[in-house]
Coordinates of C-alpha atoms in Angstrom, one line a residue:
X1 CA 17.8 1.8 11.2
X2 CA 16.6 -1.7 10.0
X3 CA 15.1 -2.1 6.7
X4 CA 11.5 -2.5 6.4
X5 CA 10.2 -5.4 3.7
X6 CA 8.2 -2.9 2.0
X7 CA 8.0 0.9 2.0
X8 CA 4.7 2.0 0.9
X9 CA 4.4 5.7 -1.0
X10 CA 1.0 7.5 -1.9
X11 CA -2.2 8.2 -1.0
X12 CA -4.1 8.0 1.8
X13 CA -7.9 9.1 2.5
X14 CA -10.7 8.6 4.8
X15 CA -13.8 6.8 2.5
X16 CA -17.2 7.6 3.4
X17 CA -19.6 4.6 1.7
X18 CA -23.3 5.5 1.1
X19 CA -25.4 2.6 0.0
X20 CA -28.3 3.3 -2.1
X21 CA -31.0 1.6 -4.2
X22 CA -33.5 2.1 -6.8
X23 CA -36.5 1.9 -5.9
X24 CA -35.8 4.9 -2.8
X25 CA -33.7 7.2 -4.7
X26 CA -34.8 7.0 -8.2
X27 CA -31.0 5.6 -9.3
X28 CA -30.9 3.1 -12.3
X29 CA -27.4 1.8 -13.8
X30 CA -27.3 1.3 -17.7
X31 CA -25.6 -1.6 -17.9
X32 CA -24.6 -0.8 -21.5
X33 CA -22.4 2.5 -20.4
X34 CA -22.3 2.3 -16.9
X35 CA -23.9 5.5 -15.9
X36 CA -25.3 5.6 -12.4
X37 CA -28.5 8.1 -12.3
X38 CA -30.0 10.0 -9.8
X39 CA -32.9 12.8 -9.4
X40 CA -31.7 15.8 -9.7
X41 CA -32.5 18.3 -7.0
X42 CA -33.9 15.9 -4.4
X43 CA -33.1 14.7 -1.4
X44 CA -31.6 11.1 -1.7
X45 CA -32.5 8.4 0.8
X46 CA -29.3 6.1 2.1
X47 CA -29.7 2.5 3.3
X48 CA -26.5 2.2 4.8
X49 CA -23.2 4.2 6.0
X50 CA -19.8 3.1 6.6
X51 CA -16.7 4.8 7.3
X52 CA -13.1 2.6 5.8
X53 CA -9.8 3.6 5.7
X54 CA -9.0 4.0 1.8
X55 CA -6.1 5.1 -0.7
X56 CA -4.0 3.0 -2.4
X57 CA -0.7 3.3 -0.1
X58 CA -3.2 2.9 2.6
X59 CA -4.7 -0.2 1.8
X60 CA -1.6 -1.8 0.1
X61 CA 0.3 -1.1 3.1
X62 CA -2.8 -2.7 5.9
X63 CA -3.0 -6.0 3.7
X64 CA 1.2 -6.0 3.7
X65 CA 0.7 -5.7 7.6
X66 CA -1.9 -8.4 8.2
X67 CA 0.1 -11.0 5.3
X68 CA 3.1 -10.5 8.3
X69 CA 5.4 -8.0 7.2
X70 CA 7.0 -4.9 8.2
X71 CA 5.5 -2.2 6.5
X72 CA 6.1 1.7 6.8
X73 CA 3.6 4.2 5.3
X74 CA 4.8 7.1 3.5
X75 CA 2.4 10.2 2.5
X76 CA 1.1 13.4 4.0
X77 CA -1.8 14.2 6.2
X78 CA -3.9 17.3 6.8
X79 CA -3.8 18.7 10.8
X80 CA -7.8 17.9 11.1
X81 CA -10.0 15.1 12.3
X82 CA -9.9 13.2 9.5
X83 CA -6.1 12.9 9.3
X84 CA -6.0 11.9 12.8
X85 CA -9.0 9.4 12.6
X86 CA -6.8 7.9 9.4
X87 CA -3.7 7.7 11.6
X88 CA -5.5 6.1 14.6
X89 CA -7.7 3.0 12.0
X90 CA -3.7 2.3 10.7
X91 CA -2.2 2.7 14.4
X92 CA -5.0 0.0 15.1
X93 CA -3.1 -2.6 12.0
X94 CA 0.3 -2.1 12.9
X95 CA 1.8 -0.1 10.0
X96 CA 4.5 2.1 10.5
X97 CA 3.3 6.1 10.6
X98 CA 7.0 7.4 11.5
X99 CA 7.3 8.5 7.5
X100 CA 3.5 10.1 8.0
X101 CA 4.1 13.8 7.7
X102 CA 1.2 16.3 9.0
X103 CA 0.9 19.0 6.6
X104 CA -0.7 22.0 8.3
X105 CA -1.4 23.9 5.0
X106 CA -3.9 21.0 3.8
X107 CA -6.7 19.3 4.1
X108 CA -6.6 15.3 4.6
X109 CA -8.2 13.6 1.6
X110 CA -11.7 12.3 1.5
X111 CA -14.5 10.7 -0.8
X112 CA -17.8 9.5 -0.3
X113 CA -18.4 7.0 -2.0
X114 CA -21.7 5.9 -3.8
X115 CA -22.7 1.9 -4.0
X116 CA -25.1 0.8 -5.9
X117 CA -25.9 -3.2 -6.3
X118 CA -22.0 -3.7 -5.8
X119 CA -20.4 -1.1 -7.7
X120 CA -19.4 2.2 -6.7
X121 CA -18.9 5.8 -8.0
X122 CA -16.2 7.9 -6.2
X123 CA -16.8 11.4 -5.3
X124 CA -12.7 11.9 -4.5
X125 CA -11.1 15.4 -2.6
X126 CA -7.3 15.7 -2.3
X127 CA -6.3 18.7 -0.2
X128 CA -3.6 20.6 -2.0
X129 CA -0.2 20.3 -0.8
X130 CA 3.2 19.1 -1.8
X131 CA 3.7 15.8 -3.9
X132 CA 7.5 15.0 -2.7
X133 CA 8.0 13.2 0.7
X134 CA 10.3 14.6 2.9
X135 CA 12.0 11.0 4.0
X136 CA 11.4 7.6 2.5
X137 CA 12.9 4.9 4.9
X138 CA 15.4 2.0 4.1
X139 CA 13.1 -0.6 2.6
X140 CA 13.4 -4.0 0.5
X141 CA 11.0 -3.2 -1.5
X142 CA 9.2 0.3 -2.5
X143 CA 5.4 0.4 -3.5
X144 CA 4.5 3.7 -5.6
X145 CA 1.0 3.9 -6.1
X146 CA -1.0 6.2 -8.0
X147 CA -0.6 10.2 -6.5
X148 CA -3.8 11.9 -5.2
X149 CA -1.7 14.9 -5.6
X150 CA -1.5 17.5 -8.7
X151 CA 2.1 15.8 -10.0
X152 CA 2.2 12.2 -9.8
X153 CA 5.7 12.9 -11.6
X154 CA 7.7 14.2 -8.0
X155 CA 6.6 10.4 -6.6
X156 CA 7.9 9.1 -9.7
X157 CA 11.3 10.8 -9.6
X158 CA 11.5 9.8 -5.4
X159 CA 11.5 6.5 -6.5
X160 CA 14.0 7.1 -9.4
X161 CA 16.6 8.5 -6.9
X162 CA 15.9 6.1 -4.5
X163 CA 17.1 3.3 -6.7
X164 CA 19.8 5.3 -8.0
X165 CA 21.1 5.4 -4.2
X166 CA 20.4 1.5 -3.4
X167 CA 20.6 -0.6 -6.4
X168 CA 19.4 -3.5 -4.3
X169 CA 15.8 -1.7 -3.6
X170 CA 13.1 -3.6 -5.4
X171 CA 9.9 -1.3 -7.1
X172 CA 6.5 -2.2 -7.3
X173 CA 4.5 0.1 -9.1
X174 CA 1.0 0.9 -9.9
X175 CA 0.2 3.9 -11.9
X176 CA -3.2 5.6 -12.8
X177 CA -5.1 5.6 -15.9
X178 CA -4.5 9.3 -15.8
X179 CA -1.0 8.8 -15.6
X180 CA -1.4 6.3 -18.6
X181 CA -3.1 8.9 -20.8
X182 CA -1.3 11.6 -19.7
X183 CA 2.1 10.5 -19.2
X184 CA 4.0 13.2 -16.1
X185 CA 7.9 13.5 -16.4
X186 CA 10.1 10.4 -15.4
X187 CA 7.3 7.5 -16.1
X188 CA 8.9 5.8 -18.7
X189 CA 12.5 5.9 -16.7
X190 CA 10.6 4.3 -13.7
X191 CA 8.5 1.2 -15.7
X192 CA 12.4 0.6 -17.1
X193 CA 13.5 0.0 -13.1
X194 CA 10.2 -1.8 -11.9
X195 CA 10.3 -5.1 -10.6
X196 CA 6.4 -5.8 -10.4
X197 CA 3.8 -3.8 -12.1
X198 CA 0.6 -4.4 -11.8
X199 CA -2.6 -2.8 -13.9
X200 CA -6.1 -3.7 -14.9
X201 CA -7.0 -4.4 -18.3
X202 CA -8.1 -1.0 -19.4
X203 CA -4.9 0.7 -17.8
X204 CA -3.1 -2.0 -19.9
X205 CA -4.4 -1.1 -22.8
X206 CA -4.2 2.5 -22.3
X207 CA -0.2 2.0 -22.0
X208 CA 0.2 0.0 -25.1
X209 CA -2.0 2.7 -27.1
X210 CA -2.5 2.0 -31.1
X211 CA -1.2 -2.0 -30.7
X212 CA -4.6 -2.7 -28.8
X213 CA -6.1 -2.7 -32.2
X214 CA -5.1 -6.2 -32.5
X215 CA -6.8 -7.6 -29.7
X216 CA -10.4 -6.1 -31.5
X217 CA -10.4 -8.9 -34.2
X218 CA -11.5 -10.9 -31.6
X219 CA -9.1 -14.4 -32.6
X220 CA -7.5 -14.1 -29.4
X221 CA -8.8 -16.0 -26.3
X222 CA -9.0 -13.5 -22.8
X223 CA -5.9 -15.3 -21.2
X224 CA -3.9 -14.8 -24.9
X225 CA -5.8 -11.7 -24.8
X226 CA -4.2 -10.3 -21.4
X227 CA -0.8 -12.0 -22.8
X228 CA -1.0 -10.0 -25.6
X229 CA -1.1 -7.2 -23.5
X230 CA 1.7 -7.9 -20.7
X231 CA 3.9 -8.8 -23.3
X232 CA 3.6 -5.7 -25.2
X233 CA 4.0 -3.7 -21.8
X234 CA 7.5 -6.2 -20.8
X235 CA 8.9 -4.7 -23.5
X236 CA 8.6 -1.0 -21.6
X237 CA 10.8 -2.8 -19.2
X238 CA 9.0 -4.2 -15.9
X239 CA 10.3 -7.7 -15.0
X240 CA 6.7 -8.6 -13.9
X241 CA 3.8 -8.0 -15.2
X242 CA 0.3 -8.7 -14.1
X243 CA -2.6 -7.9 -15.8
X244 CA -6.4 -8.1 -13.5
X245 CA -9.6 -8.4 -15.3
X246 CA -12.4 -7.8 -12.2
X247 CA -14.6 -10.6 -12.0
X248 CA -12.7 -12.4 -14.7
X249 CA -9.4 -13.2 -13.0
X250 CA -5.8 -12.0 -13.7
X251 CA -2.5 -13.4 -15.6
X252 CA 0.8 -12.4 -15.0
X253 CA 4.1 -12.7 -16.9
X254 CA 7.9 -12.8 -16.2
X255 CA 9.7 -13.4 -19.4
X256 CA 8.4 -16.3 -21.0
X257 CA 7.0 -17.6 -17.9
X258 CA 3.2 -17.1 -17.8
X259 CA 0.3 -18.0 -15.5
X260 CA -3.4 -17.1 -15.3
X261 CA -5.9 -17.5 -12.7
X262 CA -9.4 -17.6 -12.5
X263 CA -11.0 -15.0 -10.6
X264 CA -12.3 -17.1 -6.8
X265 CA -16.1 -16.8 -6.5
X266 CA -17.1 -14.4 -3.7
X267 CA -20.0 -12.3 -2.2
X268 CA -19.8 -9.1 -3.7
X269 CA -20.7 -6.3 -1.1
X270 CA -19.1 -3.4 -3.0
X271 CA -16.1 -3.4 -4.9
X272 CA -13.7 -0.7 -3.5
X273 CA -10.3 -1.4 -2.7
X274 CA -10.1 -4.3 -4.9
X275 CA -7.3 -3.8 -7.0
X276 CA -5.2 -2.8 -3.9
X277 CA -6.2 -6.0 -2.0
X278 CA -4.5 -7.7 -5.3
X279 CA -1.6 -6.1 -5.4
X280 CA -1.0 -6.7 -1.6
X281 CA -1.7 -10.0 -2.0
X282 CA 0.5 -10.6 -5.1
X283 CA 3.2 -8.2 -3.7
X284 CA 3.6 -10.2 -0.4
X285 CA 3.6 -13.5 -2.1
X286 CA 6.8 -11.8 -4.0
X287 CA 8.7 -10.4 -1.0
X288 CA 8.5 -14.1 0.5
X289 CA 10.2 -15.5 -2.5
X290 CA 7.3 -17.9 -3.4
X291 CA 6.9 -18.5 -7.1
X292 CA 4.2 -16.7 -9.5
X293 CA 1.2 -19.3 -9.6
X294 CA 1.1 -19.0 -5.6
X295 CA 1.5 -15.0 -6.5
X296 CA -1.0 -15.1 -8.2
X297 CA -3.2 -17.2 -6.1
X298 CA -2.4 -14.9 -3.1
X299 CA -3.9 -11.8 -5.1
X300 CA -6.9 -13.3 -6.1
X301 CA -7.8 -14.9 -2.9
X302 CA -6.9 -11.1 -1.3
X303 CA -9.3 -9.3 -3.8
X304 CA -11.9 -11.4 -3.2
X305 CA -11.6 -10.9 0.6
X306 CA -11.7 -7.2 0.3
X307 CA -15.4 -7.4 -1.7
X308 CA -16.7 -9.2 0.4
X309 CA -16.6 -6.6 3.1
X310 CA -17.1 -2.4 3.5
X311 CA -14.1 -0.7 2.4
X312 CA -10.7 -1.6 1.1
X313 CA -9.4 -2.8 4.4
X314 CA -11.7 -4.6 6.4
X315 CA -11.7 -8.0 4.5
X316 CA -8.0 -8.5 3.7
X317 CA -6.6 -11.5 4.6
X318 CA -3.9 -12.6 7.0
X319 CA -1.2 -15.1 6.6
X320 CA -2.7 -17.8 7.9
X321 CA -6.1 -17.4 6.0
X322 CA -4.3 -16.4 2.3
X323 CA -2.1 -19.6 2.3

């Protein structure tokens, strides 16, 4: 069998979107602690509904597709509607669903999702079931996302043995805050073999726990800010590491080589799916060999495709429109 460039392990979910607003549903958003409000015990009226494609693996592995590569899929599905709806939207972008496995003892996962002015609050099911793939195909490069399931720590150890068995495999990796604060078996052995690890700020900070008390003194600029952070997170072992601030823009370090970006302006619809949009962006950028400015470049322009549309898929970027 031929090696695909990227083999992409996780999650995978149907996303249901319901799109709200004040003045109809009696919602407000605090701005100071970001807590979305809505009447309790009535019915809620919805402007808008939209059905996307979502989970990490998922979307990573549609904007890998549309950026030109060959891209294999690798998690489990529930025998129902909505795990054959899933496989048909990725049949329809060209990923690879040999790996897929149908899991008759589960559901499929599922979240509805609730925007309001842009933002969104996730309402997430994962149908029980086993963690550990059954077969993970030859691949350039693995992507292990965040697990859906109850132990992201049988992912973690797939990927483990998988490098142990092809020392030429390449990870990128992109844990949870969960994860973070609650560290499962085999996380620290997997940042020591990761080529490209990418968080957002508050994931950062979570993995560097007590040293983010120096970036409260506030002497440090938000680029030497985020540097402050990779840096402390290189030394965990990841040969890259990129750091996204939403709206603000992203930086990203490889020894003493480091580059930030401003974030590209956009039309914010909602924001789901836009760390994933980044990571395919930045990730394909990587497996074509082109340096970490352009990297970095790629992911940004990706995110900002993926807000600008429903969903985490439908706005990714292909090769032609990225570069």
């Amino acid at each position: 069998m031929d090696k695909f460039d990227v083999a992409c392990l996780g999650d995978a979910t149907q996303d249901l979107f319901f799109f709200i607003d004040d003045a109809s549903v009696f919602c407000d958003l605090d701005t100071a602690v970001c807590e979305l409000t809505l009447r309790y015990a009535q019915k809620i009226s919805v402007n808008k509904f939209a059905r996307s494609v979502g989970g990490n693996a998922a979307n990573v592995s549609v904007g890998l597709t549309r950026l030109g590569l060959n891209v294999a899929l690798v998690t489990a599905l529930g025998n129902c509607g909505t795990g054959e709806w899933i496989k048909q939207e990725l049949e329809k972008e060209k990923v690879s669903l040999d790996f897929v496995k149908t899991d008759l003892d589960r559901d499929s996962n599922i979240s509805a999702i609730l925007v309001y002015k842009g933002e969104r609050t996730i309402l997430s099911y994962h149908g029980d079931g086993g963690d550990r793939p059954e077969i993970v195909p030859p691949a350039n490069w693995l992507y292990v996302s965040r697990s859906a399931g109850r132990n992201s720590g049988e992912l973690f150890a797939v990927a483990i043995g998988l490098k142990k068995t092809d020392e030429s495999l390449k990870i990128a990796f992109n844990p949870s805050e969960k994860d973070l604060k609650i560290p499962p078996e085999n996380l620290d052995v997997l940042l020591k073999i990761t080529d490209v690890l990418i968080l957002n700020r508050d994931e950062g900070m979570t993995l560097i726990g007590e040293k983010f008390s120096q970036l409260t003194n506030g002497e440090l600029s938000w680029a030497d800010g985020l540097r402050f952070i990779a840096e402390e997170i290189s030394k965990k072992g990841p040969k890259i590491v990129a750091i996204t601030d939403g709206s603000m823009g992203a930086v990203v370090l490889k020894e003493q080589d480091f580059c930030c970006q401003m974030a590209k302006p956009a039309n914010v619809v909602e924001t789901t799916g836009a760390g994933d949009a980044f990571f395919s962006g930045f990730l394909a950028a990587q497996v074509y060999s082109l340096d970490l400015k352009t990297s970095l470049k790629w992911g940004i322009a990706n995110s900002a495709g993926a807000v600008s549309q429903i969903g985490g898929v439908k706005g990714l970027l292909t090769k032609n429109e990225i570069s």
